Amino acid sequence: SSEHYPYGNEYHAMFSGSGHSDFGPQLKSMNKQLFTIVAWDPRGYGHSIPPVRDFPPDFFERDAKDAVDLMQALKFNKFSLLGWSDGGITALIVAAKYPTLIHKLVVWGANSSITQEDLTLYNAIRDVSKWSESIRKPMEEMYGYEYFAKTCEAWVDGISQFAHNPDGNICRHLLPNIKCPTFIIHGEKDPLVPRFHPEYLHNSIQGSRLFLMPEGKHNLHLRFAEEFNKLVQDFLL
């Protein structure tokens, strides 16, 4: 009906997640009377295997085009985007490159460039055998240890290649092209995304709103699902 708002497009996690593993509380509890929610697994993740996940220099642009192609195949003419971590980067690129398709944008745990500090953080998670069991085990069950471990290493190498660009650019140059209403959420205890990243996004995307969660970590939408869902639903309406 005309009362239905454009859907929330749930992106994947830092890497190796899937729609169901990464967005369970959103898929379960967001208002289905108001929103049609589409959760997708980018190529090489979740149920989108084969192919094996790889990280060519344009992997974010490839994911962005895949997301748009999917939504158009599903006959959504205009939609909103929810993007977490790598999915947040993908969502930023979609909003910048396909502005006529995007209603509103929500991103968290995302960055538009890579610094030396980021490289140190990423290399610290390269070896999945050192991860806590609570985080590692669901991924091992989904992919098997070997695929999960190889994909993690490949992701660190893939994301690190942006450090060779001027200013470590991933999508900084695209941010001024984002014209839709944009909501940036940041967990102040996020161990993977320092605060200067969301602040840069906020300062570069005209009219954007930045919300800081004092106790939020990288997975703030899972840990504080009720608060997150309310914030996002209020913004999308």
Short mmCIF file of C-alpha atoms in Angstrom, two decimals:
data_model
loop_
_atom_site.label_atom_id
_atom_site.label_comp_id
_atom_site.label_asym_id
_atom_site.label_seq_id
_atom_site.Cartn_x
_atom_site.Cartn_y
_atom_site.Cartn_z
CA SER A 1 0.00 0.00 0.00
CA SER A 2 1.02 3.63 -0.27
CA GLU A 3 1.56 3.61 3.50
CA HIS A 4 4.51 1.25 3.11
CA TYR A 5 7.82 3.02 3.31
CA PRO A 6 10.80 2.02 1.20
CA TYR A 7 12.48 -1.04 2.62
CA GLY A 8 15.51 -1.29 4.87
CA ASN A 9 18.36 -2.89 2.98
CA GLU A 10 20.42 -4.80 5.53
CA TYR A 11 24.04 -5.16 4.51
CA HIS A 12 26.63 -7.63 5.72
CA ALA A 13 29.09 -7.29 8.54
CA MET A 14 32.76 -6.47 8.65
CA PHE A 15 33.18 -9.52 6.47
CA SER A 16 31.94 -13.10 6.40
CA GLY A 17 28.57 -12.45 8.00
CA SER A 18 25.15 -13.01 6.49
CA GLY A 19 21.74 -11.38 6.64
CA HIS A 20 20.45 -13.74 9.30
CA SER A 21 23.59 -13.95 11.42
CA ASP A 22 24.15 -10.19 11.42
CA PHE A 23 20.67 -8.69 11.54
CA GLY A 24 18.51 -11.14 13.50
CA PRO A 25 16.96 -8.56 15.87
CA GLN A 26 16.19 -6.22 12.97
CA LEU A 27 14.63 -8.94 10.82
CA LYS A 28 12.57 -10.13 13.79
CA SER A 29 11.45 -6.89 15.40
CA MET A 30 11.36 -4.01 12.93
CA ASN A 31 7.83 -2.97 11.99
CA LYS A 32 6.70 -5.10 9.04
CA GLN A 33 3.52 -3.01 8.71
CA LEU A 34 5.66 -0.01 7.79
CA PHE A 35 8.69 -1.58 6.14
CA THR A 36 9.47 -4.28 3.65
CA ILE A 37 12.88 -5.57 4.79
CA VAL A 38 15.30 -7.23 2.39
CA ALA A 39 18.45 -8.82 3.82
CA TRP A 40 20.96 -9.99 1.25
CA ASP A 41 24.23 -11.92 1.29
CA PRO A 42 26.87 -10.38 -1.03
CA ARG A 43 28.71 -12.76 -3.31
CA GLY A 44 30.96 -15.17 -1.43
CA TYR A 45 29.07 -14.74 1.86
CA GLY A 46 26.22 -16.63 3.54
CA HIS A 47 23.96 -18.25 0.97
CA SER A 48 25.65 -16.46 -1.96
CA ILE A 49 28.30 -19.18 -2.34
CA PRO A 50 29.50 -20.01 -4.91
CA PRO A 51 31.44 -17.97 -5.88
CA VAL A 52 34.25 -17.93 -3.35
CA ARG A 53 34.64 -14.47 -1.81
CA ASP A 54 37.47 -12.42 -3.28
CA PHE A 55 38.66 -8.84 -2.89
CA PRO A 56 39.69 -7.18 -6.16
CA PRO A 57 40.41 -3.44 -5.94
CA ASP A 58 36.79 -2.61 -6.83
CA PHE A 59 35.07 -5.07 -4.47
CA PHE A 60 33.03 -2.35 -2.74
CA GLU A 61 31.80 -0.98 -6.07
CA ARG A 62 30.98 -4.54 -7.16
CA ASP A 63 28.94 -5.12 -3.99
CA ALA A 64 27.20 -1.78 -4.52
CA LYS A 65 26.19 -2.69 -8.08
CA ASP A 66 25.06 -6.17 -6.95
CA ALA A 67 22.82 -4.57 -4.29
CA VAL A 68 21.24 -2.18 -6.79
CA ASP A 69 20.78 -4.94 -9.38
CA LEU A 70 19.06 -7.09 -6.74
CA MET A 71 16.66 -4.35 -5.69
CA GLN A 72 15.79 -3.54 -9.27
CA ALA A 73 15.21 -7.22 -10.00
CA LEU A 74 12.82 -7.21 -7.03
CA LYS A 75 11.06 -4.16 -8.57
CA PHE A 76 11.90 -1.65 -5.85
CA ASN A 77 12.13 1.73 -7.56
CA LYS A 78 13.26 3.61 -4.47
CA PHE A 79 14.51 2.27 -1.16
CA SER A 80 16.38 3.07 2.03
CA LEU A 81 19.71 1.55 3.00
CA LEU A 82 20.95 0.21 6.31
CA GLY A 83 24.66 -0.61 6.18
CA TRP A 84 26.95 -1.98 8.87
CA SER A 85 30.78 -2.01 8.66
CA ASP A 86 31.81 -3.10 5.13
CA GLY A 87 28.11 -2.93 4.32
CA GLY A 88 28.13 0.67 5.50
CA ILE A 89 30.89 1.48 3.02
CA THR A 90 28.89 -0.28 0.32
CA ALA A 91 25.79 1.71 1.29
CA LEU A 92 27.70 5.01 1.11
CA ILE A 93 28.82 4.14 -2.42
CA VAL A 94 25.29 3.19 -3.49
CA ALA A 95 23.84 6.43 -2.09
CA ALA A 96 26.51 8.50 -3.87
CA LYS A 97 26.39 6.71 -7.22
CA TYR A 98 22.64 6.03 -7.48
CA PRO A 99 21.07 9.06 -5.73
CA THR A 100 17.71 8.82 -7.51
CA LEU A 101 17.15 5.32 -6.06
CA ILE A 102 17.83 6.08 -2.41
CA HIS A 103 15.24 7.41 0.03
CA LYS A 104 17.28 7.48 3.27
CA LEU A 105 20.61 6.09 4.50
CA VAL A 106 21.69 4.68 7.88
CA VAL A 107 25.31 3.58 8.45
CA TRP A 108 27.25 2.42 11.51
CA GLY A 109 30.71 0.95 12.01
CA ALA A 110 31.71 2.37 8.61
CA ASN A 111 34.69 4.34 7.32
CA SER A 112 35.56 6.10 4.06
CA SER A 113 39.34 5.75 4.30
CA ILE A 114 42.09 3.63 5.84
CA THR A 115 44.76 4.92 8.21
CA GLN A 116 47.83 3.27 9.72
CA GLU A 117 45.86 2.91 12.96
CA ASP A 118 43.18 1.00 11.05
CA LEU A 119 45.77 -1.33 9.51
CA THR A 120 47.05 -2.20 12.98
CA LEU A 121 43.49 -2.98 14.15
CA TYR A 122 42.77 -5.13 11.08
CA ASN A 123 45.97 -7.13 11.31
CA ALA A 124 45.18 -7.90 14.94
CA ILE A 125 42.12 -9.90 13.78
CA ARG A 126 43.80 -11.63 10.81
CA ASP A 127 44.23 -14.93 12.66
CA VAL A 128 40.75 -16.22 13.52
CA SER A 129 42.15 -18.84 15.90
CA LYS A 130 42.81 -15.93 18.29
CA TRP A 131 39.19 -14.71 18.22
CA SER A 132 36.92 -15.32 21.19
CA GLU A 133 34.95 -18.52 20.78
CA SER A 134 31.59 -16.75 21.02
CA ILE A 135 32.33 -14.73 17.87
CA ARG A 136 34.31 -17.39 16.01
CA LYS A 137 32.03 -20.38 16.53
CA PRO A 138 28.95 -19.15 14.58
CA MET A 139 31.19 -18.30 11.62
CA GLU A 140 32.88 -21.70 11.73
CA GLU A 141 29.47 -23.37 11.79
CA MET A 142 28.32 -21.34 8.81
CA TYR A 143 31.41 -21.69 6.61
CA GLY A 144 33.66 -24.37 8.03
CA TYR A 145 36.95 -23.36 9.62
CA GLU A 146 39.07 -23.32 6.46
CA TYR A 147 36.81 -21.06 4.36
CA PHE A 148 36.26 -18.72 7.30
CA ALA A 149 39.98 -18.46 8.11
CA LYS A 150 41.02 -17.96 4.49
CA THR A 151 38.31 -15.34 3.93
CA CYS A 152 39.40 -13.41 7.01
CA GLU A 153 42.99 -13.27 5.80
CA ALA A 154 41.86 -12.31 2.31
CA TRP A 155 39.65 -9.56 3.74
CA VAL A 156 42.55 -8.04 5.71
CA ASP A 157 44.65 -8.02 2.53
CA GLY A 158 41.72 -6.68 0.51
CA ILE A 159 40.89 -3.79 2.82
CA SER A 160 44.58 -2.99 3.34
CA GLN A 161 45.10 -2.27 -0.37
CA PHE A 162 43.24 1.05 0.06
CA ALA A 163 46.09 2.26 2.29
CA HIS A 164 48.12 2.72 -0.93
CA ASN A 165 45.64 5.34 -2.20
CA PRO A 166 46.17 9.04 -1.44
CA ASP A 167 44.83 9.67 2.09
CA GLY A 168 43.95 5.95 2.25
CA ASN A 169 40.85 6.76 0.23
CA ILE A 170 38.04 4.20 -0.13
CA CYS A 171 35.08 6.45 -0.94
CA ARG A 172 35.91 9.88 0.51
CA HIS A 173 35.60 11.48 -2.92
CA LEU A 174 32.00 10.24 -3.22
CA LEU A 175 30.65 11.57 0.09
CA PRO A 176 29.72 15.06 -1.21
CA ASN A 177 27.50 13.33 -3.79
CA ILE A 178 25.26 11.85 -1.07
CA LYS A 179 22.10 13.97 -1.07
CA CYS A 180 19.61 11.75 0.79
CA PRO A 181 18.88 12.18 4.53
CA THR A 182 21.70 10.32 6.30
CA PHE A 183 21.92 8.98 9.87
CA ILE A 184 25.36 7.92 11.17
CA ILE A 185 25.44 5.88 14.39
CA HIS A 186 28.66 5.20 16.25
CA GLY A 187 29.50 3.08 19.28
CA GLU A 188 32.07 4.96 21.34
CA LYS A 189 33.65 1.67 22.44
CA ASP A 190 33.96 0.27 18.90
CA PRO A 191 37.37 -1.46 18.85
CA LEU A 192 37.54 -1.52 15.04
CA VAL A 193 36.35 1.95 13.99
CA PRO A 194 37.91 4.97 15.73
CA ARG A 195 35.61 7.94 16.30
CA PHE A 196 37.28 10.16 13.69
CA HIS A 197 35.73 8.00 10.95
CA PRO A 198 32.05 8.72 11.75
CA GLU A 199 32.95 12.34 12.44
CA TYR A 200 34.52 12.60 8.99
CA LEU A 201 31.40 11.09 7.41
CA HIS A 202 29.20 13.53 9.35
CA ASN A 203 31.28 16.54 8.27
CA SER A 204 31.38 15.39 4.62
CA ILE A 205 27.72 14.42 4.07
CA GLN A 206 25.61 17.55 3.96
CA GLY A 207 22.75 17.60 6.47
CA SER A 208 23.72 14.27 8.03
CA ARG A 209 23.01 13.43 11.66
CA LEU A 210 25.52 11.74 14.00
CA PHE A 211 24.38 9.79 17.06
CA LEU A 212 26.92 8.46 19.58
CA MET A 213 26.17 5.41 21.76
CA PRO A 214 28.46 5.68 24.83
CA GLU A 215 28.46 1.92 25.55
CA GLY A 216 28.15 0.75 21.93
CA LYS A 217 30.79 -1.47 20.35
CA HIS A 218 31.05 -2.64 16.74
CA ASN A 219 27.90 -4.76 17.00
CA LEU A 220 25.80 -2.09 18.72
CA HIS A 221 22.69 -3.05 16.69
CA LEU A 222 22.79 -6.53 18.25
CA ARG A 223 23.80 -5.56 21.79
CA PHE A 224 21.39 -2.61 21.99
CA ALA A 225 18.85 -3.86 19.47
CA GLU A 226 15.77 -2.24 21.01
CA GLU A 227 17.32 1.23 21.17
CA PHE A 228 18.87 0.85 17.72
CA ASN A 229 15.64 -0.33 16.09
CA LYS A 230 13.69 2.58 17.57
CA LEU A 231 16.29 5.14 16.46
CA VAL A 232 16.32 3.75 12.93
CA GLN A 233 12.55 3.40 12.58
CA ASP A 234 11.98 6.95 13.81
CA PHE A 235 14.54 8.23 11.30
CA LEU A 236 13.10 6.26 8.37
CA LEU A 237 9.61 7.58 9.08
#
